JSON list of C-alpha atoms in Angstrom, two decimals:
[
{"chain": "A", "resi": 1, "resn": "MET", "atom": "CA", "xyz": [-27.58, -77.37, -58.63]},
{"chain": "A", "resi": 2, "resn": "SER", "atom": "CA", "xyz": [-26.35, -78.97, -55.77]},
{"chain": "A", "resi": 3, "resn": "THR", "atom": "CA", "xyz": [-28.97, -81.46, -53.12]},
{"chain": "A", "resi": 4, "resn": "THR", "atom": "CA", "xyz": [-26.07, -82.55, -50.74]},
{"chain": "A", "resi": 5, "resn": "SER", "atom": "CA", "xyz": [-27.51, -81.69, -47.48]},
{"chain": "A", "resi": 6, "resn": "PRO", "atom": "CA", "xyz": [-24.39, -80.20, -44.93]},
{"chain": "A", "resi": 7, "resn": "GLU", "atom": "CA", "xyz": [-24.08, -83.01, -43.36]},
{"chain": "A", "resi": 8, "resn": "LEU", "atom": "CA", "xyz": [-23.40, -85.23, -46.29]},
{"chain": "A", "resi": 9, "resn": "ALA", "atom": "CA", "xyz": [-21.34, -83.19, -47.88]},
{"chain": "A", "resi": 10, "resn": "ALA", "atom": "CA", "xyz": [-17.92, -83.52, -47.95]},
{"chain": "A", "resi": 11, "resn": "PRO", "atom": "CA", "xyz": [-15.82, -82.33, -44.95]},
{"chain": "A", "resi": 12, "resn": "ASN", "atom": "CA", "xyz": [-15.59, -78.47, -45.00]},
{"chain": "A", "resi": 13, "resn": "PRO", "atom": "CA", "xyz": [-12.44, -78.07, -42.01]},
{"chain": "A", "resi": 14, "resn": "VAL", "atom": "CA", "xyz": [-12.63, -74.55, -40.61]},
{"chain": "A", "resi": 15, "resn": "LYS", "atom": "CA", "xyz": [-9.73, -72.06, -39.96]},
{"chain": "A", "resi": 16, "resn": "ALA", "atom": "CA", "xyz": [-9.10, -68.42, -38.38]},
{"chain": "A", "resi": 17, "resn": "GLY", "atom": "CA", "xyz": [-10.59, -66.05, -40.91]},
{"chain": "A", "resi": 18, "resn": "ASP", "atom": "CA", "xyz": [-13.35, -68.14, -42.20]},
{"chain": "A", "resi": 19, "resn": "SER", "atom": "CA", "xyz": [-17.34, -66.60, -41.07]},
{"chain": "A", "resi": 20, "resn": "PHE", "atom": "CA", "xyz": [-18.79, -69.41, -38.68]},
{"chain": "A", "resi": 21, "resn": "PRO", "atom": "CA", "xyz": [-20.72, -72.03, -41.36]},
{"chain": "A", "resi": 22, "resn": "GLU", "atom": "CA", "xyz": [-24.47, -71.38, -41.31]},
{"chain": "A", "resi": 23, "resn": "GLY", "atom": "CA", "xyz": [-26.90, -73.64, -40.52]},
{"chain": "A", "resi": 24, "resn": "VAL", "atom": "CA", "xyz": [-25.47, -74.82, -37.67]},
{"chain": "A", "resi": 25, "resn": "GLU", "atom": "CA", "xyz": [-27.54, -76.32, -34.80]},
{"chain": "A", "resi": 26, "resn": "PHE", "atom": "CA", "xyz": [-27.03, -78.11, -31.32]},
{"chain": "A", "resi": 27, "resn": "SER", "atom": "CA", "xyz": [-29.49, -79.76, -28.81]},
{"chain": "A", "resi": 28, "resn": "TYR", "atom": "CA", "xyz": [-29.21, -78.98, -24.74]},
{"chain": "A", "resi": 29, "resn": "ILE", "atom": "CA", "xyz": [-31.43, -78.88, -21.78]},
{"chain": "A", "resi": 30, "resn": "PRO", "atom": "CA", "xyz": [-31.16, -75.54, -20.29]},
{"chain": "A", "resi": 31, "resn": "TYR", "atom": "CA", "xyz": [-30.69, -74.96, -16.61]},
{"chain": "A", "resi": 32, "resn": "THR", "atom": "CA", "xyz": [-33.51, -74.40, -14.86]},
{"chain": "A", "resi": 33, "resn": "PRO", "atom": "CA", "xyz": [-33.78, -74.83, -10.91]},
{"chain": "A", "resi": 34, "resn": "GLU", "atom": "CA", "xyz": [-36.19, -77.04, -11.48]},
{"chain": "A", "resi": 35, "resn": "ASN", "atom": "CA", "xyz": [-33.60, -80.08, -13.31]},
{"chain": "A", "resi": 36, "resn": "GLU", "atom": "CA", "xyz": [-31.27, -79.03, -11.17]},
{"chain": "A", "resi": 37, "resn": "SER", "atom": "CA", "xyz": [-31.15, -82.46, -9.73]},
{"chain": "A", "resi": 38, "resn": "ILE", "atom": "CA", "xyz": [-28.50, -85.37, -11.35]},
{"chain": "A", "resi": 39, "resn": "THR", "atom": "CA", "xyz": [-31.49, -87.06, -11.12]},
{"chain": "A", "resi": 40, "resn": "SER", "atom": "CA", "xyz": [-33.82, -85.00, -13.14]},
{"chain": "A", "resi": 41, "resn": "CYS", "atom": "CA", "xyz": [-33.98, -84.85, -16.81]},
{"chain": "A", "resi": 42, "resn": "GLY", "atom": "CA", "xyz": [-35.66, -81.50, -18.28]},
{"chain": "A", "resi": 43, "resn": "ARG", "atom": "CA", "xyz": [-36.54, -81.09, -22.00]},
{"chain": "A", "resi": 44, "resn": "PRO", "atom": "CA", "xyz": [-33.97, -81.00, -25.02]},
{"chain": "A", "resi": 45, "resn": "GLN", "atom": "CA", "xyz": [-33.96, -77.87, -26.87]},
{"chain": "A", "resi": 46, "resn": "LYS", "atom": "CA", "xyz": [-32.38, -77.06, -30.50]},
{"chain": "A", "resi": 47, "resn": "TYR", "atom": "CA", "xyz": [-29.96, -74.28, -30.13]},
{"chain": "A", "resi": 48, "resn": "LEU", "atom": "CA", "xyz": [-29.16, -72.42, -32.94]},
{"chain": "A", "resi": 49, "resn": "ALA", "atom": "CA", "xyz": [-25.61, -71.95, -33.01]},
{"chain": "A", "resi": 50, "resn": "SER", "atom": "CA", "xyz": [-24.88, -70.05, -36.23]},
{"chain": "A", "resi": 51, "resn": "LYS", "atom": "CA", "xyz": [-27.71, -67.11, -35.33]},
{"chain": "A", "resi": 52, "resn": "GLU", "atom": "CA", "xyz": [-26.71, -67.15, -31.50]},
{"chain": "A", "resi": 53, "resn": "PHE", "atom": "CA", "xyz": [-22.87, -67.08, -32.07]},
{"chain": "A", "resi": 54, "resn": "SER", "atom": "CA", "xyz": [-23.08, -64.02, -34.93]},
{"chain": "A", "resi": 55, "resn": "ASP", "atom": "CA", "xyz": [-23.53, -60.99, -31.95]},
{"chain": "A", "resi": 56, "resn": "LYS", "atom": "CA", "xyz": [-21.59, -62.66, -29.86]},
{"chain": "A", "resi": 57, "resn": "LYS", "atom": "CA", "xyz": [-17.92, -63.06, -28.62]},
{"chain": "A", "resi": 58, "resn": "VAL", "atom": "CA", "xyz": [-17.72, -67.34, -27.86]},
{"chain": "A", "resi": 59, "resn": "VAL", "atom": "CA", "xyz": [-15.67, -69.81, -26.90]},
{"chain": "A", "resi": 60, "resn": "LEU", "atom": "CA", "xyz": [-16.48, -73.60, -28.65]},
{"chain": "A", "resi": 61, "resn": "PHE", "atom": "CA", "xyz": [-14.90, -76.35, -27.71]},
{"chain": "A", "resi": 62, "resn": "ALA", "atom": "CA", "xyz": [-15.39, -80.34, -28.36]},
{"chain": "A", "resi": 63, "resn": "VAL", "atom": "CA", "xyz": [-14.37, -83.45, -26.51]},
{"chain": "A", "resi": 64, "resn": "PRO", "atom": "CA", "xyz": [-15.07, -86.65, -27.86]},
{"chain": "A", "resi": 65, "resn": "GLY", "atom": "CA", "xyz": [-17.60, -88.02, -24.69]},
{"chain": "A", "resi": 66, "resn": "ALA", "atom": "CA", "xyz": [-18.65, -86.68, -21.70]},
{"chain": "A", "resi": 67, "resn": "PHE", "atom": "CA", "xyz": [-17.64, -88.71, -18.12]},
{"chain": "A", "resi": 68, "resn": "THR", "atom": "CA", "xyz": [-14.69, -90.11, -20.25]},
{"chain": "A", "resi": 69, "resn": "PRO", "atom": "CA", "xyz": [-11.73, -89.28, -18.52]},
{"chain": "A", "resi": 70, "resn": "GLY", "atom": "CA", "xyz": [-9.14, -87.09, -21.11]},
{"chain": "A", "resi": 71, "resn": "CYS", "atom": "CA", "xyz": [-12.36, -85.03, -21.35]},
{"chain": "A", "resi": 72, "resn": "SER", "atom": "CA", "xyz": [-13.52, -84.94, -17.55]},
{"chain": "A", "resi": 73, "resn": "VAL", "atom": "CA", "xyz": [-10.10, -84.66, -16.18]},
{"chain": "A", "resi": 74, "resn": "LYS", "atom": "CA", "xyz": [-7.73, -82.98, -18.61]},
{"chain": "A", "resi": 75, "resn": "HIS", "atom": "CA", "xyz": [-9.86, -81.21, -20.84]},
{"chain": "A", "resi": 76, "resn": "LEU", "atom": "CA", "xyz": [-13.45, -79.73, -18.85]},
{"chain": "A", "resi": 77, "resn": "PRO", "atom": "CA", "xyz": [-11.96, -78.16, -15.91]},
{"chain": "A", "resi": 78, "resn": "GLY", "atom": "CA", "xyz": [-9.14, -76.43, -17.50]},
{"chain": "A", "resi": 79, "resn": "PHE", "atom": "CA", "xyz": [-12.27, -74.40, -18.96]},
{"chain": "A", "resi": 80, "resn": "ILE", "atom": "CA", "xyz": [-14.11, -74.30, -15.28]},
{"chain": "A", "resi": 81, "resn": "GLU", "atom": "CA", "xyz": [-10.87, -73.01, -13.41]},
{"chain": "A", "resi": 82, "resn": "HIS", "atom": "CA", "xyz": [-10.31, -70.54, -15.51]},
{"chain": "A", "resi": 83, "resn": "LEU", "atom": "CA", "xyz": [-14.16, -69.43, -16.25]},
{"chain": "A", "resi": 84, "resn": "SER", "atom": "CA", "xyz": [-13.53, -66.03, -15.09]},
{"chain": "A", "resi": 85, "resn": "GLU", "atom": "CA", "xyz": [-10.54, -65.04, -17.10]},
{"chain": "A", "resi": 86, "resn": "ILE", "atom": "CA", "xyz": [-12.03, -66.07, -20.18]},
{"chain": "A", "resi": 87, "resn": "LYS", "atom": "CA", "xyz": [-14.99, -63.55, -19.57]},
{"chain": "A", "resi": 88, "resn": "ALA", "atom": "CA", "xyz": [-12.65, -61.16, -18.31]},
{"chain": "A", "resi": 89, "resn": "LYS", "atom": "CA", "xyz": [-11.59, -60.92, -22.15]},
{"chain": "A", "resi": 90, "resn": "GLY", "atom": "CA", "xyz": [-14.85, -60.03, -23.40]},
{"chain": "A", "resi": 91, "resn": "VAL", "atom": "CA", "xyz": [-16.05, -63.85, -23.72]},
{"chain": "A", "resi": 92, "resn": "ASP", "atom": "CA", "xyz": [-19.68, -63.87, -23.95]},
{"chain": "A", "resi": 93, "resn": "LEU", "atom": "CA", "xyz": [-20.63, -67.59, -23.72]},
{"chain": "A", "resi": 94, "resn": "ILE", "atom": "CA", "xyz": [-18.58, -70.75, -23.63]},
{"chain": "A", "resi": 95, "resn": "VAL", "atom": "CA", "xyz": [-20.39, -74.13, -25.10]},
{"chain": "A", "resi": 96, "resn": "VAL", "atom": "CA", "xyz": [-18.87, -77.07, -25.16]},
{"chain": "A", "resi": 97, "resn": "ILE", "atom": "CA", "xyz": [-20.17, -80.65, -27.41]},
{"chain": "A", "resi": 98, "resn": "ALA", "atom": "CA", "xyz": [-20.07, -83.52, -27.02]},
{"chain": "A", "resi": 99, "resn": "PHE", "atom": "CA", "xyz": [-21.04, -86.57, -29.63]},
{"chain": "A", "resi": 100, "resn": "ASN", "atom": "CA", "xyz": [-23.10, -87.39, -26.30]},
{"chain": "A", "resi": 101, "resn": "ASP", "atom": "CA", "xyz": [-26.79, -86.45, -26.22]},
{"chain": "A", "resi": 102, "resn": "ALA", "atom": "CA", "xyz": [-28.75, -83.67, -24.48]},
{"chain": "A", "resi": 103, "resn": "TRP", "atom": "CA", "xyz": [-29.36, -85.43, -20.85]},
{"chain": "A", "resi": 104, "resn": "VAL", "atom": "CA", "xyz": [-25.81, -87.01, -20.90]},
{"chain": "A", "resi": 105, "resn": "MET", "atom": "CA", "xyz": [-25.11, -83.50, -21.66]},
{"chain": "A", "resi": 106, "resn": "SER", "atom": "CA", "xyz": [-27.03, -82.19, -18.99]},
{"chain": "A", "resi": 107, "resn": "ALA", "atom": "CA", "xyz": [-25.81, -84.64, -16.05]},
{"chain": "A", "resi": 108, "resn": "TRP", "atom": "CA", "xyz": [-22.43, -83.83, -16.98]},
{"chain": "A", "resi": 109, "resn": "ALA", "atom": "CA", "xyz": [-22.71, -79.61, -16.32]},
{"chain": "A", "resi": 110, "resn": "LYS", "atom": "CA", "xyz": [-24.24, -80.79, -12.70]},
{"chain": "A", "resi": 111, "resn": "ALA", "atom": "CA", "xyz": [-21.90, -83.91, -11.76]},
{"chain": "A", "resi": 112, "resn": "ASN", "atom": "CA", "xyz": [-19.11, -80.69, -12.52]},
{"chain": "A", "resi": 113, "resn": "SER", "atom": "CA", "xyz": [-21.63, -77.91, -10.49]},
{"chain": "A", "resi": 114, "resn": "ILE", "atom": "CA", "xyz": [-21.98, -75.76, -13.65]},
{"chain": "A", "resi": 115, "resn": "LYS", "atom": "CA", "xyz": [-25.40, -74.06, -14.04]},
{"chain": "A", "resi": 116, "resn": "GLU", "atom": "CA", "xyz": [-25.07, -71.29, -17.34]},
{"chain": "A", "resi": 117, "resn": "GLU", "atom": "CA", "xyz": [-21.74, -70.46, -16.86]},
{"chain": "A", "resi": 118, "resn": "ILE", "atom": "CA", "xyz": [-21.12, -73.27, -19.66]},
{"chain": "A", "resi": 119, "resn": "LEU", "atom": "CA", "xyz": [-23.25, -74.55, -21.88]},
{"chain": "A", "resi": 120, "resn": "PHE", "atom": "CA", "xyz": [-23.01, -78.73, -22.25]},
{"chain": "A", "resi": 121, "resn": "MET", "atom": "CA", "xyz": [-24.44, -79.46, -26.07]},
{"chain": "A", "resi": 122, "resn": "THR", "atom": "CA", "xyz": [-25.00, -82.13, -27.85]},
{"chain": "A", "resi": 123, "resn": "ASP", "atom": "CA", "xyz": [-23.41, -82.13, -31.71]},
{"chain": "A", "resi": 124, "resn": "THR", "atom": "CA", "xyz": [-26.54, -84.14, -32.59]},
{"chain": "A", "resi": 125, "resn": "ASP", "atom": "CA", "xyz": [-25.59, -86.86, -34.94]},
{"chain": "A", "resi": 126, "resn": "THR", "atom": "CA", "xyz": [-22.35, -85.05, -34.92]},
{"chain": "A", "resi": 127, "resn": "GLN", "atom": "CA", "xyz": [-23.04, -83.39, -37.62]},
{"chain": "A", "resi": 128, "resn": "PHE", "atom": "CA", "xyz": [-21.39, -79.83, -36.87]},
{"chain": "A", "resi": 129, "resn": "SER", "atom": "CA", "xyz": [-17.47, -82.03, -36.44]},
{"chain": "A", "resi": 130, "resn": "LYS", "atom": "CA", "xyz": [-18.42, -84.05, -39.22]},
{"chain": "A", "resi": 131, "resn": "ARG", "atom": "CA", "xyz": [-19.08, -81.44, -41.69]},
{"chain": "A", "resi": 132, "resn": "ILE", "atom": "CA", "xyz": [-15.86, -79.69, -40.53]},
{"chain": "A", "resi": 133, "resn": "GLY", "atom": "CA", "xyz": [-14.54, -82.75, -40.76]},
{"chain": "A", "resi": 134, "resn": "TRP", "atom": "CA", "xyz": [-12.99, -82.84, -37.27]},
{"chain": "A", "resi": 135, "resn": "THR", "atom": "CA", "xyz": [-14.40, -86.27, -35.75]},
{"chain": "A", "resi": 136, "resn": "ARG", "atom": "CA", "xyz": [-12.66, -89.18, -34.03]},
{"chain": "A", "resi": 137, "resn": "GLY", "atom": "CA", "xyz": [-14.64, -92.36, -35.78]},
{"chain": "A", "resi": 138, "resn": "ASP", "atom": "CA", "xyz": [-18.51, -92.01, -34.60]},
{"chain": "A", "resi": 139, "resn": "ARG", "atom": "CA", "xyz": [-17.74, -89.41, -32.34]},
{"chain": "A", "resi": 140, "resn": "THR", "atom": "CA", "xyz": [-16.70, -85.40, -32.00]},
{"chain": "A", "resi": 141, "resn": "GLY", "atom": "CA", "xyz": [-13.09, -84.84, -32.27]},
{"chain": "A", "resi": 142, "resn": "ARG", "atom": "CA", "xyz": [-11.23, -82.63, -29.15]},
{"chain": "A", "resi": 143, "resn": "TYR", "atom": "CA", "xyz": [-10.80, -78.93, -31.00]},
{"chain": "A", "resi": 144, "resn": "ALA", "atom": "CA", "xyz": [-11.85, -75.32, -30.20]},
{"chain": "A", "resi": 145, "resn": "MET", "atom": "CA", "xyz": [-12.76, -72.51, -31.50]},
{"chain": "A", "resi": 146, "resn": "VAL", "atom": "CA", "xyz": [-13.02, -68.40, -30.87]},
{"chain": "A", "resi": 147, "resn": "ILE", "atom": "CA", "xyz": [-15.77, -67.21, -32.52]},
{"chain": "A", "resi": 148, "resn": "ASP", "atom": "CA", "xyz": [-16.62, -63.58, -32.75]},
{"chain": "A", "resi": 149, "resn": "HIS", "atom": "CA", "xyz": [-19.59, -61.38, -33.88]},
{"chain": "A", "resi": 150, "resn": "GLY", "atom": "CA", "xyz": [-19.99, -64.51, -36.62]},
{"chain": "A", "resi": 151, "resn": "LYS", "atom": "CA", "xyz": [-15.69, -64.50, -37.55]},
{"chain": "A", "resi": 152, "resn": "ILE", "atom": "CA", "xyz": [-13.77, -67.54, -36.43]},
{"chain": "A", "resi": 153, "resn": "THR", "atom": "CA", "xyz": [-10.96, -66.13, -35.22]},
{"chain": "A", "resi": 154, "resn": "TYR", "atom": "CA", "xyz": [-8.97, -69.10, -33.44]},
{"chain": "A", "resi": 155, "resn": "ALA", "atom": "CA", "xyz": [-9.75, -72.96, -34.48]},
{"chain": "A", "resi": 156, "resn": "GLU", "atom": "CA", "xyz": [-7.23, -75.63, -33.43]},
{"chain": "A", "resi": 157, "resn": "ASN", "atom": "CA", "xyz": [-8.09, -79.84, -33.78]},
{"chain": "A", "resi": 158, "resn": "GLU", "atom": "CA", "xyz": [-6.07, -81.78, -31.76]},
{"chain": "A", "resi": 159, "resn": "ALA", "atom": "CA", "xyz": [-3.66, -84.10, -33.87]},
{"chain": "A", "resi": 160, "resn": "GLY", "atom": "CA", "xyz": [-3.27, -86.96, -30.97]},
{"chain": "A", "resi": 161, "resn": "GLY", "atom": "CA", "xyz": [-4.12, -87.62, -27.08]},
{"chain": "A", "resi": 162, "resn": "ASP", "atom": "CA", "xyz": [-2.81, -85.04, -25.20]},
{"chain": "A", "resi": 163, "resn": "VAL", "atom": "CA", "xyz": [-5.37, -81.36, -24.66]},
{"chain": "A", "resi": 164, "resn": "THR", "atom": "CA", "xyz": [-2.75, -78.76, -26.08]},
{"chain": "A", "resi": 165, "resn": "VAL", "atom": "CA", "xyz": [-3.92, -76.88, -29.06]},
{"chain": "A", "resi": 166, "resn": "SER", "atom": "CA", "xyz": [-7.61, -77.05, -27.99]},
{"chain": "A", "resi": 167, "resn": "GLY", "atom": "CA", "xyz": [-7.26, -76.71, -23.94]},
{"chain": "A", "resi": 168, "resn": "VAL", "atom": "CA", "xyz": [-7.18, -73.54, -22.02]},
{"chain": "A", "resi": 169, "resn": "ASP", "atom": "CA", "xyz": [-3.82, -72.66, -22.18]},
{"chain": "A", "resi": 170, "resn": "ALA", "atom": "CA", "xyz": [-4.24, -72.46, -26.00]},
{"chain": "A", "resi": 171, "resn": "VAL", "atom": "CA", "xyz": [-8.20, -70.59, -25.69]},
{"chain": "A", "resi": 172, "resn": "LEU", "atom": "CA", "xyz": [-6.60, -68.07, -23.59]},
{"chain": "A", "resi": 173, "resn": "LYS", "atom": "CA", "xyz": [-3.82, -66.64, -25.25]},
{"chain": "A", "resi": 174, "resn": "ALA", "atom": "CA", "xyz": [-5.93, -66.99, -28.56]},
{"chain": "A", "resi": 175, "resn": "LEU", "atom": "CA", "xyz": [-8.72, -64.38, -27.00]}
]
């Protein structure tokens, strides 16, 4: 019997056909009108991703860091621009994760005028990204997944610095 916790176990990359891993938690600050200002903080809450994703169609994409050029200029804007097209394909939830804390992720959402259309979450201590082996040093990697009622139907990790297999065009094709 192993006593190794999932975040300390050897990386186990995911692929299409796998079930979304059990025990995955993120942290985020839900949008509220009281916290609409970029300078208001809110309180981080746990988000039980494994549970929440089990009965939804989800697009999950990860970026190495909020407010960075590749993430803010190349990666995130495509998902914002194509929100209605993504939703029209039956997607219930769009989630972006990064290694940044919940306050930074909340501010990044506000800086992009996003309220609830995309959930901006932290991969706390990069536990999930480490678990699947998709990191960039101490940061989350750049990757994307489509999870359909707990089953992964698309999972791709960027090998280089470009936004290709994790970008909105690849995700839309996978939907």
